[in-house]
PDB file of C-alpha atoms in Angstrom:
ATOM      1  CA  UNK A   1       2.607  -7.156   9.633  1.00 86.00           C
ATOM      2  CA  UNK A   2       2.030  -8.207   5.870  1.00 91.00           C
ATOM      3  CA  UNK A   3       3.944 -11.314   4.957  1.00 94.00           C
ATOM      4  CA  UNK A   4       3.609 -12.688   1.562  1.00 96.00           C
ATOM      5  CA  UNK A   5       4.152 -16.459   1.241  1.00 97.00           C
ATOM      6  CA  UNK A   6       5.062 -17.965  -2.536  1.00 98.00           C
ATOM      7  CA  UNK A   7       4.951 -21.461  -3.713  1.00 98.00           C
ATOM      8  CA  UNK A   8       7.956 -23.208  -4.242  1.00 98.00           C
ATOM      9  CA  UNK A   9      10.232 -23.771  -7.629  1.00 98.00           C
ATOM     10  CA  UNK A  10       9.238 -25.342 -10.209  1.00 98.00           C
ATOM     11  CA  UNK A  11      11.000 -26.925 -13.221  1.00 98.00           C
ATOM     12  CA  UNK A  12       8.666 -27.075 -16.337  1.00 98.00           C
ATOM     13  CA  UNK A  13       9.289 -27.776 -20.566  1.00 98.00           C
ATOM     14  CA  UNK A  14       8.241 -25.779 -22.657  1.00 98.00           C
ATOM     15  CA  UNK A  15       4.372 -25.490 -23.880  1.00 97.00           C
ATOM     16  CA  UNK A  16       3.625 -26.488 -20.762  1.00 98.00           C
ATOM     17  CA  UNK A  17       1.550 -24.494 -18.159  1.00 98.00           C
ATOM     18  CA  UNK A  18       2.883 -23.251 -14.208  1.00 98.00           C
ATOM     19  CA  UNK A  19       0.100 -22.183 -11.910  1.00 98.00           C
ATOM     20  CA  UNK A  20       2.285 -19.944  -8.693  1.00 98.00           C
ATOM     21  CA  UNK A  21       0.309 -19.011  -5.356  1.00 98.00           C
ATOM     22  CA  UNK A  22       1.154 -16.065  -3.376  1.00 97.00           C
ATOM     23  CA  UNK A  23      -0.562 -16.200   0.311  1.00 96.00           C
ATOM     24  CA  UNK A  24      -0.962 -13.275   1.947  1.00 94.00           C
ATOM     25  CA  UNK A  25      -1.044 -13.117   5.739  1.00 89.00           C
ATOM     26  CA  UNK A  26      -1.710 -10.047   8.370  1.00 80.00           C
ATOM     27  CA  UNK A  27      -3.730  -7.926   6.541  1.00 75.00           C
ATOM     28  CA  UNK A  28      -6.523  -9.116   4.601  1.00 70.00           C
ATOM     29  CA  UNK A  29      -6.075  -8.296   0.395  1.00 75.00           C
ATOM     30  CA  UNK A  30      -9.308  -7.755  -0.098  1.00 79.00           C
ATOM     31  CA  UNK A  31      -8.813  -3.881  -0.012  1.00 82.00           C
ATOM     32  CA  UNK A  32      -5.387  -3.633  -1.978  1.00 90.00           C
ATOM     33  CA  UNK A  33      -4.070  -4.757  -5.428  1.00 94.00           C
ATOM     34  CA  UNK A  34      -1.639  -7.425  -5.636  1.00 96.00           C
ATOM     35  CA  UNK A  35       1.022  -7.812  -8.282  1.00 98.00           C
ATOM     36  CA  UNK A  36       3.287 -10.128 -10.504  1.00 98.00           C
ATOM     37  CA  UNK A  37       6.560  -8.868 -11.530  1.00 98.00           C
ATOM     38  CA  UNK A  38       9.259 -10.757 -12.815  1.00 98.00           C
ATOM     39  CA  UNK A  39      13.317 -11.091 -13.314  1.00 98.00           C
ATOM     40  CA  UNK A  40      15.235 -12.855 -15.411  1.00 98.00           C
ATOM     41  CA  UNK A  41      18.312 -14.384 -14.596  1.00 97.00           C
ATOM     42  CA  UNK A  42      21.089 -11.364 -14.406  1.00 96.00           C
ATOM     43  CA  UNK A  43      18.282  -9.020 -15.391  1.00 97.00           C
ATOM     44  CA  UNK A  44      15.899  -6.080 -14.404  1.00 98.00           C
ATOM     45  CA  UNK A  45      12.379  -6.021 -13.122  1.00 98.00           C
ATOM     46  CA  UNK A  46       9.207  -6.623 -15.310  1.00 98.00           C
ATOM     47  CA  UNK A  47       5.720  -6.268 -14.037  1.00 98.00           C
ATOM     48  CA  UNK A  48       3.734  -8.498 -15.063  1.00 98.00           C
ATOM     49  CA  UNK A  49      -0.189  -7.481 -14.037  1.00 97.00           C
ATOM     50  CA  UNK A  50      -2.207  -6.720 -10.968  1.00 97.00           C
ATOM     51  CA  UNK A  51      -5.493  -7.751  -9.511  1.00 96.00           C
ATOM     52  CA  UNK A  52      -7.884  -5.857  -7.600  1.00 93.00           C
ATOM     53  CA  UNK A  53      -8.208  -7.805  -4.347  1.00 90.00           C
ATOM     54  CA  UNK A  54     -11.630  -6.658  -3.528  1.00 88.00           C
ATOM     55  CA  UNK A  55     -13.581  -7.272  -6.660  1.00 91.00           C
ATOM     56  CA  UNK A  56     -11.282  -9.702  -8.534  1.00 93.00           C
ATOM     57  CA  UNK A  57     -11.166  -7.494 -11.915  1.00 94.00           C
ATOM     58  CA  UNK A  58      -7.607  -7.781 -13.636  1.00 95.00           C
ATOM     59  CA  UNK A  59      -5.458  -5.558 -15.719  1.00 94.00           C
ATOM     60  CA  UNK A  60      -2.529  -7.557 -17.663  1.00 95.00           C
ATOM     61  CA  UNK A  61       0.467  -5.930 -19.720  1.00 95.00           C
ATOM     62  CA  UNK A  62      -0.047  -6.447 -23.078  1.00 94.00           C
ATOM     63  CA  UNK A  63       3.227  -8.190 -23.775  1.00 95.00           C
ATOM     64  CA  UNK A  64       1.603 -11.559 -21.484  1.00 94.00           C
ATOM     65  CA  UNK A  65      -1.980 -11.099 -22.953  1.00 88.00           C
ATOM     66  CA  UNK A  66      -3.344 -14.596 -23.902  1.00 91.00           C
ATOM     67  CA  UNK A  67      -0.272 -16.117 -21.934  1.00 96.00           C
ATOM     68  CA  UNK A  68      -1.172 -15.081 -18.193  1.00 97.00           C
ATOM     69  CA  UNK A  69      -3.943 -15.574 -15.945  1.00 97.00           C
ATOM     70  CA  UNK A  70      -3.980 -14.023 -12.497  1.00 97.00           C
ATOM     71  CA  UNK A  71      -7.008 -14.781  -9.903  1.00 97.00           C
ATOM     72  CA  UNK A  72      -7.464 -15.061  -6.186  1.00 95.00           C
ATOM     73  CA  UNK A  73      -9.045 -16.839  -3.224  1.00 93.00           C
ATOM     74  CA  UNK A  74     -10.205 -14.857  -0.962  1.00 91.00           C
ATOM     75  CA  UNK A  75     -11.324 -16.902   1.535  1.00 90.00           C
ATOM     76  CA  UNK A  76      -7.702 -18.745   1.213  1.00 92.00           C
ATOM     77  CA  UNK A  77      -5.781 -14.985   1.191  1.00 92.00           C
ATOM     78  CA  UNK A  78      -4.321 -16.349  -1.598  1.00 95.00           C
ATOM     79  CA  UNK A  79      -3.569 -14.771  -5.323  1.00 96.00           C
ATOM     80  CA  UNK A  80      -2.587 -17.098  -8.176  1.00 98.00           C
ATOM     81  CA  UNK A  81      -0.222 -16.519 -11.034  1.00 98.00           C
ATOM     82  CA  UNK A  82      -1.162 -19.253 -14.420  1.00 98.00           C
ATOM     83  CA  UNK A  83       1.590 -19.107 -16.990  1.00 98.00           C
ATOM     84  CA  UNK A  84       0.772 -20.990 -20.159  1.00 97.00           C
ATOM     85  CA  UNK A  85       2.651 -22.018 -23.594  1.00 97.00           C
ATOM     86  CA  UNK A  86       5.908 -21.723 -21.096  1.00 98.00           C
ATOM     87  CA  UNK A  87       8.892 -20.736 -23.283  1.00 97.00           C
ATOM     88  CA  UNK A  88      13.179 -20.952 -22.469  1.00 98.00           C
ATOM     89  CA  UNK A  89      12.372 -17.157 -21.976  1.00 97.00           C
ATOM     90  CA  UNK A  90      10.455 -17.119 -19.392  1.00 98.00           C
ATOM     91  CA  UNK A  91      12.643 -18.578 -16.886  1.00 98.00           C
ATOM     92  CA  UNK A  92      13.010 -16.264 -14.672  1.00 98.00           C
ATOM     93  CA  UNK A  93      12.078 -15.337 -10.565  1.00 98.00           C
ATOM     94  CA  UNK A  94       8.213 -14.231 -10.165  1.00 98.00           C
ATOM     95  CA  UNK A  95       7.428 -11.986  -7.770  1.00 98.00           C
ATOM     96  CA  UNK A  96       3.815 -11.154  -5.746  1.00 98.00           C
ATOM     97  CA  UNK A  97       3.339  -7.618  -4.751  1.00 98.00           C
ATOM     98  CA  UNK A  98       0.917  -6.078  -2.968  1.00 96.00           C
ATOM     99  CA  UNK A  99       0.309  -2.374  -2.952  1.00 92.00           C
ATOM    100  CA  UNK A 100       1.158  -0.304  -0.829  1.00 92.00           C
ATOM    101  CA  UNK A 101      -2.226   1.549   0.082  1.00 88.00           C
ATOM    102  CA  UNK A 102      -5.563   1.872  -0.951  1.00 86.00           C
ATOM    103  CA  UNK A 103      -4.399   5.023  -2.572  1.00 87.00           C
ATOM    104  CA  UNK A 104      -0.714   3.911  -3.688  1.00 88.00           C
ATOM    105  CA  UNK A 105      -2.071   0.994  -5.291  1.00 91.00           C
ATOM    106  CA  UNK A 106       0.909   0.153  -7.492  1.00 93.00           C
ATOM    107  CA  UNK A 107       3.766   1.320  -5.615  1.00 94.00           C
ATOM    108  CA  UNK A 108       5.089  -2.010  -4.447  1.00 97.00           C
ATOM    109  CA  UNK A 109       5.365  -1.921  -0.757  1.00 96.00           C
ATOM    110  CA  UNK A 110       5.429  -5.263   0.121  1.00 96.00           C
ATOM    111  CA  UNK A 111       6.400  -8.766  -1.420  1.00 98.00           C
ATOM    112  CA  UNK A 112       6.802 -12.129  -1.659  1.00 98.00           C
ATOM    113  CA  UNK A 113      10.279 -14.158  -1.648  1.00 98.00           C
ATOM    114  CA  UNK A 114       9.912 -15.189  -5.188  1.00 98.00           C
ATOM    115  CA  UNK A 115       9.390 -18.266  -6.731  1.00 98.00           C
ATOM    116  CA  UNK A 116      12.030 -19.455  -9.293  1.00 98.00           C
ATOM    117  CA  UNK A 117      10.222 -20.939 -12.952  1.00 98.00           C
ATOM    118  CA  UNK A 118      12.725 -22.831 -14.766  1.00 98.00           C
ATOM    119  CA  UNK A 119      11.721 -23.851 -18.502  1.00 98.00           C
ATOM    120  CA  UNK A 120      14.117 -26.052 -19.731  1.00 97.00           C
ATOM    121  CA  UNK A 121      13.510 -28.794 -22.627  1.00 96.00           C
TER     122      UNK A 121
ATOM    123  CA  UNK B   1       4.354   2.132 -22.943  1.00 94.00           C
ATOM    124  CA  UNK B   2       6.862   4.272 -21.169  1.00 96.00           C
ATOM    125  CA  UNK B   3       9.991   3.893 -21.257  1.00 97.00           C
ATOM    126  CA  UNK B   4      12.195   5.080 -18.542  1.00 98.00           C
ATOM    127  CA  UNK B   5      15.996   5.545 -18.374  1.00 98.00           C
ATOM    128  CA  UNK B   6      18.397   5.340 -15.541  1.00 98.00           C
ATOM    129  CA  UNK B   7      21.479   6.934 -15.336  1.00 96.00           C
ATOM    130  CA  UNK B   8      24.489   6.085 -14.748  1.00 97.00           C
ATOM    131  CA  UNK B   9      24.253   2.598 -15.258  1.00 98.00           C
ATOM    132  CA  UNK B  10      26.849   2.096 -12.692  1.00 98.00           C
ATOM    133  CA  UNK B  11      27.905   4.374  -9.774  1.00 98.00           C
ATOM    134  CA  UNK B  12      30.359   3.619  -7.944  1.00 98.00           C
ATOM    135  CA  UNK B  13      30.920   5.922  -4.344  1.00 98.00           C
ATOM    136  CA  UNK B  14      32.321   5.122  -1.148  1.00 97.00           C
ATOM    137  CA  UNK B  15      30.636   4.904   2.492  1.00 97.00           C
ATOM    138  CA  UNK B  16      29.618   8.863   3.478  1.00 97.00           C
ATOM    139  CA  UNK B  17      29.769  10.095  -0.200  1.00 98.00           C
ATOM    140  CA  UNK B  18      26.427  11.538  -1.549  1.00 98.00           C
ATOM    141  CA  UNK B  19      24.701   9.558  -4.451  1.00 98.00           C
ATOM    142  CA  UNK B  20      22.504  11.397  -6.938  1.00 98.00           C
ATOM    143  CA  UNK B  21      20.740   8.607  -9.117  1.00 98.00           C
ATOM    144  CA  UNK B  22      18.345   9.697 -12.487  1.00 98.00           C
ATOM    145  CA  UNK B  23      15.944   8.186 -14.037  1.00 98.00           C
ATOM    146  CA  UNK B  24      14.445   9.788 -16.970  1.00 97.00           C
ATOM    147  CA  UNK B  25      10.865   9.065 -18.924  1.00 96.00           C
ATOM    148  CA  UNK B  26       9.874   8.903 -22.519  1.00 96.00           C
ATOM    149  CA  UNK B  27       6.697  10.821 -21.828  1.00 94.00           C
ATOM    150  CA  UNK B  28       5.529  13.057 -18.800  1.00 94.00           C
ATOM    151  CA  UNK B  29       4.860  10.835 -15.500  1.00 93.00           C
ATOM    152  CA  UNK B  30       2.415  13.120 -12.621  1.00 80.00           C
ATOM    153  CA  UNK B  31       5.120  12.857  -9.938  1.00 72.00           C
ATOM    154  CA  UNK B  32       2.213  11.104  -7.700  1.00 80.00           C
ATOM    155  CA  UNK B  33       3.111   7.619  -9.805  1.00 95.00           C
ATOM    156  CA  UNK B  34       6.958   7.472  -9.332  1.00 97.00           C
ATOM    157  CA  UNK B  35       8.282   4.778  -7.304  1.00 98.00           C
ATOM    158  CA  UNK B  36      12.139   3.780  -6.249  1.00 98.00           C
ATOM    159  CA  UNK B  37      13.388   0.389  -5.082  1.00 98.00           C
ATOM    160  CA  UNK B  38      16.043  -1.005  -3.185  1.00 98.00           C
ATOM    161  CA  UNK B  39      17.524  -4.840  -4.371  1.00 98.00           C
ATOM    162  CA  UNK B  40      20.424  -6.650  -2.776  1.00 98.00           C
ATOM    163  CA  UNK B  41      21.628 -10.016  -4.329  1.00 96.00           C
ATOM    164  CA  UNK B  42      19.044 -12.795  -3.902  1.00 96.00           C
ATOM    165  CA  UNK B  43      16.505 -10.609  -1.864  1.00 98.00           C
ATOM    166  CA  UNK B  44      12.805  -9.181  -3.082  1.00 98.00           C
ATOM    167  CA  UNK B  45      13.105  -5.602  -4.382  1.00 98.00           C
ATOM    168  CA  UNK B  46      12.189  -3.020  -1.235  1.00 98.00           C
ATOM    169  CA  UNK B  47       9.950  -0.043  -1.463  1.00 98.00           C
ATOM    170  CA  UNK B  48      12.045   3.245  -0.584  1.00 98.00           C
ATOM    171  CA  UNK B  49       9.983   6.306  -2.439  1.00 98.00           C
ATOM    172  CA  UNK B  50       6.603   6.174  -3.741  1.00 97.00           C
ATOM    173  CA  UNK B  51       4.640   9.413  -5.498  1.00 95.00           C
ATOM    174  CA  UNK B  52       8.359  10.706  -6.522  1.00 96.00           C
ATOM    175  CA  UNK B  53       9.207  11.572  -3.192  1.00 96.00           C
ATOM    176  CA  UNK B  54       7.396  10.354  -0.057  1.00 97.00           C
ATOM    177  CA  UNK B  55       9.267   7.700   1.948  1.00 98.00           C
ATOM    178  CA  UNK B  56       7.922   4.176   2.687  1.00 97.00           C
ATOM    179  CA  UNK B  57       7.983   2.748   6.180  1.00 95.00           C
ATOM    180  CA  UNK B  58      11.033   2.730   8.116  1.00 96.00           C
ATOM    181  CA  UNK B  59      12.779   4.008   5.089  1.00 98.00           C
ATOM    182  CA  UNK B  60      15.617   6.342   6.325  1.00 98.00           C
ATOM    183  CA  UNK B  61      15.571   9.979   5.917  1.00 97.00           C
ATOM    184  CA  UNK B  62      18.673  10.143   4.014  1.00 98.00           C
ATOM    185  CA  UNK B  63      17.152   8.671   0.824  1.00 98.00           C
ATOM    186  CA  UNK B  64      15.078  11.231  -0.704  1.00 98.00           C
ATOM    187  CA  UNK B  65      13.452  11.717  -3.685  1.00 97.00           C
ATOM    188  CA  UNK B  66      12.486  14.276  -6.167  1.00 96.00           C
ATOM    189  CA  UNK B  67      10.999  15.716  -9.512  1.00 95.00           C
ATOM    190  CA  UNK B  68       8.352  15.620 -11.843  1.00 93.00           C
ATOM    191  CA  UNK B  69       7.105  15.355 -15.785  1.00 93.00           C
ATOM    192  CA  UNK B  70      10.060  13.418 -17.009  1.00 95.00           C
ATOM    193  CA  UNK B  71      12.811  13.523 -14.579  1.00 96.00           C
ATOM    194  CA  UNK B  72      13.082  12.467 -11.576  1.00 97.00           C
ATOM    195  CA  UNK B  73      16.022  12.158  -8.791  1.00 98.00           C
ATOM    196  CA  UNK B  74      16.765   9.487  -5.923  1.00 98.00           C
ATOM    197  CA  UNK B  75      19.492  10.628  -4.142  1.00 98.00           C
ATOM    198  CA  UNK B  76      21.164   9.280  -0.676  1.00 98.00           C
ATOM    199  CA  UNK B  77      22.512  12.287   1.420  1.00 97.00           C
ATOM    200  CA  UNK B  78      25.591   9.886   3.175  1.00 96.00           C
ATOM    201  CA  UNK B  79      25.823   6.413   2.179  1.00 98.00           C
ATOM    202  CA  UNK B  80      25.789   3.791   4.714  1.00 98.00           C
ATOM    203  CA  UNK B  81      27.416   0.132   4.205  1.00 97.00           C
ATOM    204  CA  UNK B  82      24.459  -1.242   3.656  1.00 97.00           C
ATOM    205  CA  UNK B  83      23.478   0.654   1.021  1.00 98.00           C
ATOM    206  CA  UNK B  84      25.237  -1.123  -1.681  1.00 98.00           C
ATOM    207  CA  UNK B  85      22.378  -2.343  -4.276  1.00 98.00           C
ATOM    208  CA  UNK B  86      20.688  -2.204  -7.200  1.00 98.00           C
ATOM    209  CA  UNK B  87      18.192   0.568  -7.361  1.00 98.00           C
ATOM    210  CA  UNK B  88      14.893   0.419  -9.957  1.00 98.00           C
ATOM    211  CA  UNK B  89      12.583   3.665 -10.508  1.00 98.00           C
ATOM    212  CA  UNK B  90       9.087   2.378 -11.450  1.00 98.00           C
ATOM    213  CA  UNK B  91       5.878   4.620 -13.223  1.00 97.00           C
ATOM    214  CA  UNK B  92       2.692   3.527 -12.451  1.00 95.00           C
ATOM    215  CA  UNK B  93       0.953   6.156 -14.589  1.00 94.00           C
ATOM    216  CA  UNK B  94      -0.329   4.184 -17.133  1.00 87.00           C
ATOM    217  CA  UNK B  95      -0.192   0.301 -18.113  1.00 89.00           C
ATOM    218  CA  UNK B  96       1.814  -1.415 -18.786  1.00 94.00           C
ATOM    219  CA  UNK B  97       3.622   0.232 -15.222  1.00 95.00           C
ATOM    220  CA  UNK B  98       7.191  -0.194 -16.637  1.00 97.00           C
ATOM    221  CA  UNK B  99      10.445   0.094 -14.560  1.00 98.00           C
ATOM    222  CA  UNK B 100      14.023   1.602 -15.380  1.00 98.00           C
ATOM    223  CA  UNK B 101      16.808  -1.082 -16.344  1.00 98.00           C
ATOM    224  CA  UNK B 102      18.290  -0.413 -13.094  1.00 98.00           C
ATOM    225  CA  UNK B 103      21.422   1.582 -11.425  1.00 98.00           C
ATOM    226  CA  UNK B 104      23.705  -0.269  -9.475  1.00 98.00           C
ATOM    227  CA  UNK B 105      25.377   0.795  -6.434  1.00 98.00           C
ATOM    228  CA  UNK B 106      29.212  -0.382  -5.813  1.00 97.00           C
ATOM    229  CA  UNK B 107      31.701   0.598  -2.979  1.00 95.00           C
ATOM    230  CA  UNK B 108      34.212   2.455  -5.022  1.00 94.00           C
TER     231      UNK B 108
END
């Protein structure tokens, strides 16, 4: 059974930096991608980026480029999420998500329980 | 980036009606990277349909999901109570792998 653990909230002012964990538990990562997606208060889903879980190579949206940093631990099952230059905007939940298989690697089957990242001056 | 479009923005049906839900692309998506999701109030998103029409794990068979190039179809054959939500389409084909505003779901 896959269970992905998050960090908890965190309350942060702007410019400043939020590093989020995501520890993943029952099946190792090491063969699937894991995710970030993210929702605004009220709002939809945005994805973020993904990182391959095997050989740590990273593919960010554009729209976070220079603003996001994603790594992993894989000896601690564990996937991290660095936000930097934190604006009112990006307050929002942030999701982990692994993929689904080896061959479904960004349909979204499984996922954390969100971690809420308040930026508030 | 592609944009995709869900219609209607709200649907509103009651228990054992028939939901057809759309989502539409701005360019052609191969029907193998076309996902659907499942959201209730304060919960993760679920995984119900992924390659436009293959059902995740324990989904039940009365979600189903269909089409290819641009549009694409969830629909739910008799809704149950519990199927009250707010339901994404996501396209993986290419980065960034963007997801429809949303459609939600309300007992009419």
């Amino acid at each position: 059974q896959v269970q992905l653990v998050q960090s908890g909230a965190e309350v942060k002012k702007p410019g400043a930096s939020a590093r989020l964990s995501c520890k993943a538990s029952g099946e190792t990562f090491r063969n699937n991608a894991m995710h970030w997606v993210r929702q605004a208060p009220g709002q939809g889903l945005e994805w973020m980026g993904w990182i391959n879980g095997g050989n740590g190579n990273t593919w960010n949206s554009e729209k976070f480029e220079g603003r996001i940093s994603i790594t992993r631990d894989t000896s601690a099952s564990t996937v991290y999420l660095d936000l930097y230059s934190l604006r009112i905007e990006d307050t929002a939940v942030y999701f982990c998500a692994r993929g689904f298989t080896v061959v479904q690697p960004a349909a979204l089957g499984y996922w954390g329980q969100g971690t809420l990242v308040t930026v508030s001056s | 980036e592609i944009v995709l479009t869900q219609s209607p923005v709200t649907l509103s049906l009651s228990p054992g009606e028939r939901a057809t839900l759309s989502c539409r692309a701005s360019q052609s998506v191969n029907s193998n990277y076309l996902a659907w999701y499942q959201q209730k109030p304060g919960q993760a998103p679920r995984l119900l349909i992924y390659g436009a029409s293959s059902r995740a794990t324990g989904i039940p068979d009365r979600f189903s999901g269909s089409g290819s190039g641009t549009d694409f179809t969830l629909t739910i054959s008799r809704l149950e109570p519990e199927d009250f939500a707010v339901y994404y389409c996501q396209q993986y084909r290419g980065s960034p792998y963007t997801f429809g505003q949303g459609t939600k779901l309300e007992i009419k």
